[in-house]
PDB file of C-alpha atoms in Angstrom:
ATOM      1  CA  ASP T 324    -120.135-130.585 127.367  1.00  0.00           C
ATOM      2  CA  PHE T 325    -117.945-130.013 124.330  1.00  0.00           C
ATOM      3  CA  ILE T 326    -117.008-126.509 122.571  1.00  0.00           C
ATOM      4  CA  PRO T 327    -115.431-127.905 119.130  1.00  0.00           C
ATOM      5  CA  GLU T 328    -113.305-124.635 118.967  1.00  0.00           C
ATOM      6  CA  ILE T 329    -111.454-125.273 122.166  1.00  0.00           C
ATOM      7  CA  ALA T 330    -108.559-127.461 121.890  1.00  0.00           C
ATOM      8  CA  ALA T 331    -107.798-127.965 125.767  1.00  0.00           C
ATOM      9  CA  CYS T 332    -108.669-126.778 129.070  1.00  0.00           C
ATOM     10  CA  SER T 333    -107.290-127.013 132.622  1.00  0.00           C
ATOM     11  CA  PRO T 334    -109.193-125.333 135.733  1.00  0.00           C
ATOM     12  CA  GLN T 335    -106.608-123.749 137.715  1.00  0.00           C
ATOM     13  CA  THR T 336    -106.334-122.664 141.596  1.00  0.00           C
ATOM     14  CA  SER T 337    -103.175-120.526 143.039  1.00  0.00           C
ATOM     15  CA  GLY T 338    -102.274-118.976 146.299  1.00  0.00           C
ATOM     16  CA  ARG T 339     -98.955-118.061 148.050  1.00  0.00           C
ATOM     17  CA  GLU T 340     -96.872-120.922 150.373  1.00  0.00           C
ATOM     18  CA  GLN T 341     -93.827-121.097 152.222  1.00  0.00           C
ATOM     19  CA  VAL T 342     -91.659-123.785 150.214  1.00  0.00           C
ATOM     20  CA  ILE T 343     -88.992-125.351 152.289  1.00  0.00           C
ATOM     21  CA  SER T 344     -85.578-127.850 151.842  1.00  0.00           C
ATOM     22  CA  GLY T 345     -83.337-128.377 154.460  1.00  0.00           C
ATOM     23  CA  GLY T 346     -82.440-124.725 156.091  1.00  0.00           C
ATOM     24  CA  ARG T 347     -83.820-123.401 153.258  1.00  0.00           C
ATOM     25  CA  ASN T 348     -87.191-121.697 152.449  1.00  0.00           C
ATOM     26  CA  TRP T 349     -88.792-119.604 149.822  1.00  0.00           C
ATOM     27  CA  ASN T 350     -92.235-117.939 149.724  1.00  0.00           C
ATOM     28  CA  THR T 351     -93.567-118.497 146.256  1.00  0.00           C
ATOM     29  CA  ARG T 352     -96.700-118.806 144.404  1.00  0.00           C
ATOM     30  CA  TYR T 353     -98.436-122.327 143.718  1.00  0.00           C
ATOM     31  CA  GLN T 354    -100.463-123.248 140.919  1.00  0.00           C
ATOM     32  CA  GLY T 355    -102.865-126.136 141.118  1.00  0.00           C
ATOM     33  CA  VAL T 356    -103.349-127.303 137.082  1.00  0.00           C
ATOM     34  CA  LEU T 357    -104.004-130.210 135.114  1.00  0.00           C
ATOM     35  CA  PRO T 358    -101.574-131.789 132.483  1.00  0.00           C
ATOM     36  CA  SER T 359    -102.919-129.959 129.924  1.00  0.00           C
ATOM     37  CA  PHE T 360    -101.430-126.865 131.120  1.00  0.00           C
ATOM     38  CA  LEU T 361     -98.245-127.675 129.523  1.00  0.00           C
ATOM     39  CA  ASP T 362     -99.821-127.205 126.091  1.00  0.00           C
ATOM     40  CA  ILE T 363    -102.081-124.240 126.629  1.00  0.00           C
ATOM     41  CA  ARG T 364     -99.102-122.324 128.209  1.00  0.00           C
ATOM     42  CA  ARG T 365     -96.448-123.731 125.640  1.00  0.00           C
ATOM     43  CA  ARG T 366     -94.210-125.137 128.565  1.00  0.00           C
ATOM     44  CA  THR T 367     -91.894-128.224 128.920  1.00  0.00           C
ATOM     45  CA  PRO T 368     -90.074-129.620 131.785  1.00  0.00           C
ATOM     46  CA  SER T 369     -86.174-128.600 131.644  1.00  0.00           C
ATOM     47  CA  ARG T 370     -85.598-131.371 133.794  1.00  0.00           C
ATOM     48  CA  GLY T 371     -87.672-134.355 134.852  1.00  0.00           C
ATOM     49  CA  THR T 372     -91.254-134.434 133.974  1.00  0.00           C
ATOM     50  CA  PHE T 373     -94.545-132.959 134.669  1.00  0.00           C
ATOM     51  CA  PHE T 374     -97.148-134.734 136.781  1.00  0.00           C
ATOM     52  CA  ASN T 375    -100.067-136.559 134.552  1.00  0.00           C
ATOM     53  CA  ASP T 376    -103.717-137.810 134.733  1.00  0.00           C
ATOM     54  CA  ALA T 377    -103.420-140.295 137.093  1.00  0.00           C
ATOM     55  CA  ASP T 378    -101.487-137.923 139.464  1.00  0.00           C
ATOM     56  CA  VAL T 379    -104.340-135.887 139.183  1.00  0.00           C
ATOM     57  CA  THR T 380    -106.944-138.499 139.925  1.00  0.00           C
ATOM     58  CA  ALA T 381    -104.613-139.807 143.112  1.00  0.00           C
ATOM     59  CA  GLY T 382    -104.148-136.523 144.278  1.00  0.00           C
ATOM     60  CA  ALA T 383    -100.452-136.919 144.705  1.00  0.00           C
ATOM     61  CA  ARG T 384     -98.271-134.852 146.541  1.00  0.00           C
ATOM     62  CA  LEU T 385     -96.013-134.035 143.409  1.00  0.00           C
ATOM     63  CA  VAL T 386     -94.432-130.580 142.607  1.00  0.00           C
ATOM     64  CA  VAL T 387     -92.802-129.057 139.490  1.00  0.00           C
ATOM     65  CA  LEU T 388     -90.681-126.141 140.280  1.00  0.00           C
ATOM     66  CA  GLY T 389     -90.044-122.829 138.636  1.00  0.00           C
ATOM     67  CA  ASP T 390     -86.716-122.323 137.961  1.00  0.00           C
ATOM     68  CA  VAL T 391     -86.217-119.345 140.297  1.00  0.00           C
ATOM     69  CA  VAL T 392     -87.773-121.624 143.058  1.00  0.00           C
ATOM     70  CA  ALA T 393     -85.256-124.486 142.308  1.00  0.00           C
ATOM     71  CA  ARG T 394     -82.335-122.001 142.738  1.00  0.00           C
ATOM     72  CA  LYS T 395     -83.703-120.576 145.797  1.00  0.00           C
ATOM     73  CA  LEU T 396     -84.008-124.087 147.509  1.00  0.00           C
ATOM     74  CA  PHE T 397     -81.382-126.313 146.037  1.00  0.00           C
ATOM     75  CA  GLY T 398     -78.542-123.740 144.507  1.00  0.00           C
ATOM     76  CA  GLU T 399     -77.188-125.660 141.497  1.00  0.00           C
ATOM     77  CA  GLU T 400     -78.201-129.128 142.489  1.00  0.00           C
ATOM     78  CA  ASN T 401     -80.562-130.854 140.580  1.00  0.00           C
ATOM     79  CA  PRO T 402     -83.823-131.023 143.335  1.00  0.00           C
ATOM     80  CA  VAL T 403     -85.675-133.646 141.122  1.00  0.00           C
ATOM     81  CA  GLY T 404     -86.373-136.819 143.485  1.00  0.00           C
ATOM     82  CA  ARG T 405     -86.079-134.720 146.683  1.00  0.00           C
ATOM     83  CA  THR T 406     -88.353-133.782 148.677  1.00  0.00           C
ATOM     84  CA  ILE T 407     -89.650-129.954 149.654  1.00  0.00           C
ATOM     85  CA  ARG T 408     -92.472-128.986 152.373  1.00  0.00           C
ATOM     86  CA  MET T 409     -95.288-126.585 151.340  1.00  0.00           C
ATOM     87  CA  GLY T 410     -96.868-125.552 154.468  1.00  0.00           C
ATOM     88  CA  ARG T 411     -96.421-128.682 156.772  1.00  0.00           C
ATOM     89  CA  PHE T 412     -96.900-131.216 153.838  1.00  0.00           C
ATOM     90  CA  PRO T 413     -94.336-133.083 151.906  1.00  0.00           C
ATOM     91  CA  PHE T 414     -93.957-133.509 148.147  1.00  0.00           C
ATOM     92  CA  GLN T 415     -91.999-134.758 146.082  1.00  0.00           C
ATOM     93  CA  VAL T 416     -90.102-132.589 143.217  1.00  0.00           C
ATOM     94  CA  ILE T 417     -90.635-134.251 139.995  1.00  0.00           C
ATOM     95  CA  GLY T 418     -89.234-131.351 137.415  1.00  0.00           C
ATOM     96  CA  ILE T 419     -88.352-128.124 136.590  1.00  0.00           C
ATOM     97  CA  LEU T 420     -89.930-126.155 134.458  1.00  0.00           C
ATOM     98  CA  ASP T 421     -88.451-124.454 131.099  1.00  0.00           C
ATOM     99  CA  THR T 422     -87.477-120.562 132.338  1.00  0.00           C
ATOM    100  CA  ARG T 423     -89.904-118.011 130.934  1.00  0.00           C
ATOM    101  CA  GLY T 424     -89.134-114.559 132.962  1.00  0.00           C
ATOM    102  CA  ALA T 425     -91.596-112.263 133.539  1.00  0.00           C
ATOM    103  CA  SER T 426     -95.061-111.527 131.777  1.00  0.00           C
ATOM    104  CA  ARG T 427     -96.116-108.492 130.773  1.00  0.00           C
ATOM    105  CA  GLY T 428     -98.159-107.457 133.904  1.00  0.00           C
ATOM    106  CA  GLY T 429     -94.642-107.907 135.809  1.00  0.00           C
ATOM    107  CA  ILE T 430     -94.996-111.484 137.232  1.00  0.00           C
ATOM    108  CA  ASP T 431     -92.290-113.680 137.467  1.00  0.00           C
ATOM    109  CA  ARG T 432     -93.650-116.952 135.860  1.00  0.00           C
ATOM    110  CA  ASP T 433     -90.292-119.247 136.967  1.00  0.00           C
ATOM    111  CA  ASP T 434     -91.466-117.531 140.622  1.00  0.00           C
ATOM    112  CA  THR T 435     -93.842-120.502 141.172  1.00  0.00           C
ATOM    113  CA  VAL T 436     -94.615-124.266 141.475  1.00  0.00           C
ATOM    114  CA  PHE T 437     -97.209-126.246 140.006  1.00  0.00           C
ATOM    115  CA  VAL T 438     -98.922-129.206 141.726  1.00  0.00           C
ATOM    116  CA  PRO T 439    -101.815-131.226 140.685  1.00  0.00           C
ATOM    117  CA  LEU T 440    -105.011-129.312 140.830  1.00  0.00           C
ATOM    118  CA  THR T 441    -106.863-132.146 142.938  1.00  0.00           C
ATOM    119  CA  THR T 442    -104.043-131.732 145.603  1.00  0.00           C
ATOM    120  CA  ALA T 443    -103.927-128.127 145.615  1.00  0.00           C
ATOM    121  CA  MET T 444    -107.661-127.814 146.067  1.00  0.00           C
ATOM    122  CA  ARG T 445    -107.429-130.659 148.852  1.00  0.00           C
ATOM    123  CA  ILE T 446    -104.847-129.622 151.047  1.00  0.00           C
ATOM    124  CA  LEU T 447    -103.575-126.222 149.915  1.00  0.00           C
ATOM    125  CA  ASP T 448    -107.024-124.353 149.205  1.00  0.00           C
ATOM    126  CA  ARG T 449    -109.020-126.300 150.942  1.00  0.00           C
ATOM    127  CA  ARG T 450    -112.088-125.515 149.050  1.00  0.00           C
ATOM    128  CA  LEU T 451    -114.299-127.452 146.357  1.00  0.00           C
ATOM    129  CA  TRP T 452    -114.404-125.016 143.412  1.00  0.00           C
ATOM    130  CA  VAL T 453    -111.827-123.042 141.053  1.00  0.00           C
ATOM    131  CA  GLY T 454    -111.183-119.634 140.542  1.00  0.00           C
ATOM    132  CA  ASP T 455    -109.956-120.057 136.749  1.00  0.00           C
ATOM    133  CA  ILE T 456    -110.449-122.005 133.840  1.00  0.00           C
ATOM    134  CA  MET T 457    -107.491-121.714 131.324  1.00  0.00           C
ATOM    135  CA  CYS T 458    -108.208-122.612 127.570  1.00  0.00           C
ATOM    136  CA  ALA T 459    -106.478-122.795 124.239  1.00  0.00           C
ATOM    137  CA  VAL T 460    -108.572-122.466 121.180  1.00  0.00           C
ATOM    138  CA  GLN T 461    -107.894-124.745 118.034  1.00  0.00           C
ATOM    139  CA  GLN T 462    -106.906-121.617 115.830  1.00  0.00           C
ATOM    140  CA  PRO T 463    -106.359-118.317 116.635  1.00  0.00           C
ATOM    141  CA  ASP T 464    -109.148-117.212 114.486  1.00  0.00           C
ATOM    142  CA  LEU T 465    -111.551-119.421 116.365  1.00  0.00           C
ATOM    143  CA  MET T 466    -110.893-116.952 119.657  1.00  0.00           C
ATOM    144  CA  ASP T 467    -114.050-115.205 119.258  1.00  0.00           C
ATOM    145  CA  CYS T 468    -116.544-117.718 118.225  1.00  0.00           C
ATOM    146  CA  ALA T 469    -114.931-119.739 121.331  1.00  0.00           C
ATOM    147  CA  GLU T 470    -115.508-116.798 123.746  1.00  0.00           C
ATOM    148  CA  LEU T 471    -118.973-116.748 122.841  1.00  0.00           C
ATOM    149  CA  GLN T 472    -119.521-120.379 123.464  1.00  0.00           C
ATOM    150  CA  ALA T 473    -117.965-120.625 126.381  1.00  0.00           C
ATOM    151  CA  SER T 474    -119.663-117.643 128.026  1.00  0.00           C
ATOM    152  CA  ALA T 475    -123.115-119.319 126.973  1.00  0.00           C
ATOM    153  CA  LEU T 476    -122.249-122.617 128.644  1.00  0.00           C
ATOM    154  CA  LEU T 477    -121.086-120.787 131.844  1.00  0.00           C
ATOM    155  CA  ARG T 478    -124.269-118.891 131.901  1.00  0.00           C
ATOM    156  CA  GLU T 479    -126.237-122.327 131.377  1.00  0.00           C
ATOM    157  CA  ARG T 480    -124.249-123.682 134.074  1.00  0.00           C
ATOM    158  CA  HIS T 481    -124.753-120.849 136.650  1.00  0.00           C
ATOM    159  CA  GLY T 482    -128.303-120.505 135.906  1.00  0.00           C
ATOM    160  CA  LEU T 483    -128.198-117.061 134.952  1.00  0.00           C
ATOM    161  CA  SER T 484    -131.453-115.836 132.958  1.00  0.00           C
ATOM    162  CA  GLU T 485    -131.253-113.609 130.328  1.00  0.00           C
ATOM    163  CA  SER T 486    -131.650-110.298 132.350  1.00  0.00           C
ATOM    164  CA  VAL T 487    -129.186-111.379 134.899  1.00  0.00           C
ATOM    165  CA  PRO T 488    -125.325-110.187 134.278  1.00  0.00           C
ATOM    166  CA  ASP T 489    -122.328-112.359 133.959  1.00  0.00           C
ATOM    167  CA  ASP T 490    -120.937-113.802 137.454  1.00  0.00           C
ATOM    168  CA  PHE T 491    -117.461-114.419 135.380  1.00  0.00           C
ATOM    169  CA  GLN T 492    -115.198-112.840 133.448  1.00  0.00           C
ATOM    170  CA  ILE T 493    -113.619-113.789 129.857  1.00  0.00           C
ATOM    171  CA  GLN T 494    -110.255-112.534 129.457  1.00  0.00           C
ATOM    172  CA  LYS T 495    -107.859-113.288 126.228  1.00  0.00           C
ATOM    173  CA  PRO T 496    -104.213-113.938 126.805  1.00  0.00           C
ATOM    174  CA  ILE T 497    -101.837-110.712 126.102  1.00  0.00           C
ATOM    175  CA  ASP T 498     -98.676-112.827 125.575  1.00  0.00           C
TER     176      ASP T 498
END
């Protein structure tokens, strides 16, 4: 279904994983996302590229590193084109995202890696559902309308009658 006030969406899944390159390893957060994540979060690769829709469809083992992870595993070397392991699976590094620092909640947004959503679900999470969907509205003043329509759509999809409370939460960004 289509909600005209919403410009883009990216389901996401996340967890923690050990990432390894040569003799270096680091425990970091991973996020399985769609390419639309870049537009929604206003991020761009500082090196290399981000995965595309075909990579998501293929469940490609590609990874885009946050700056902290890139430095922990590769120092000052350019990791683009190199292979790392996440758990027991090899992933090709295709990019590094621009630096963002800590969020207002204190989470270091550069200490994370990004993989295609389908890849994360299939080999890292091993589940068939997502816990979060990030969305961006067409314009900030459409936020309330988009929230109401998204809520109605989720209630319909979840089969909730009027007397049943929501089994989901909608959160607005703070930064």
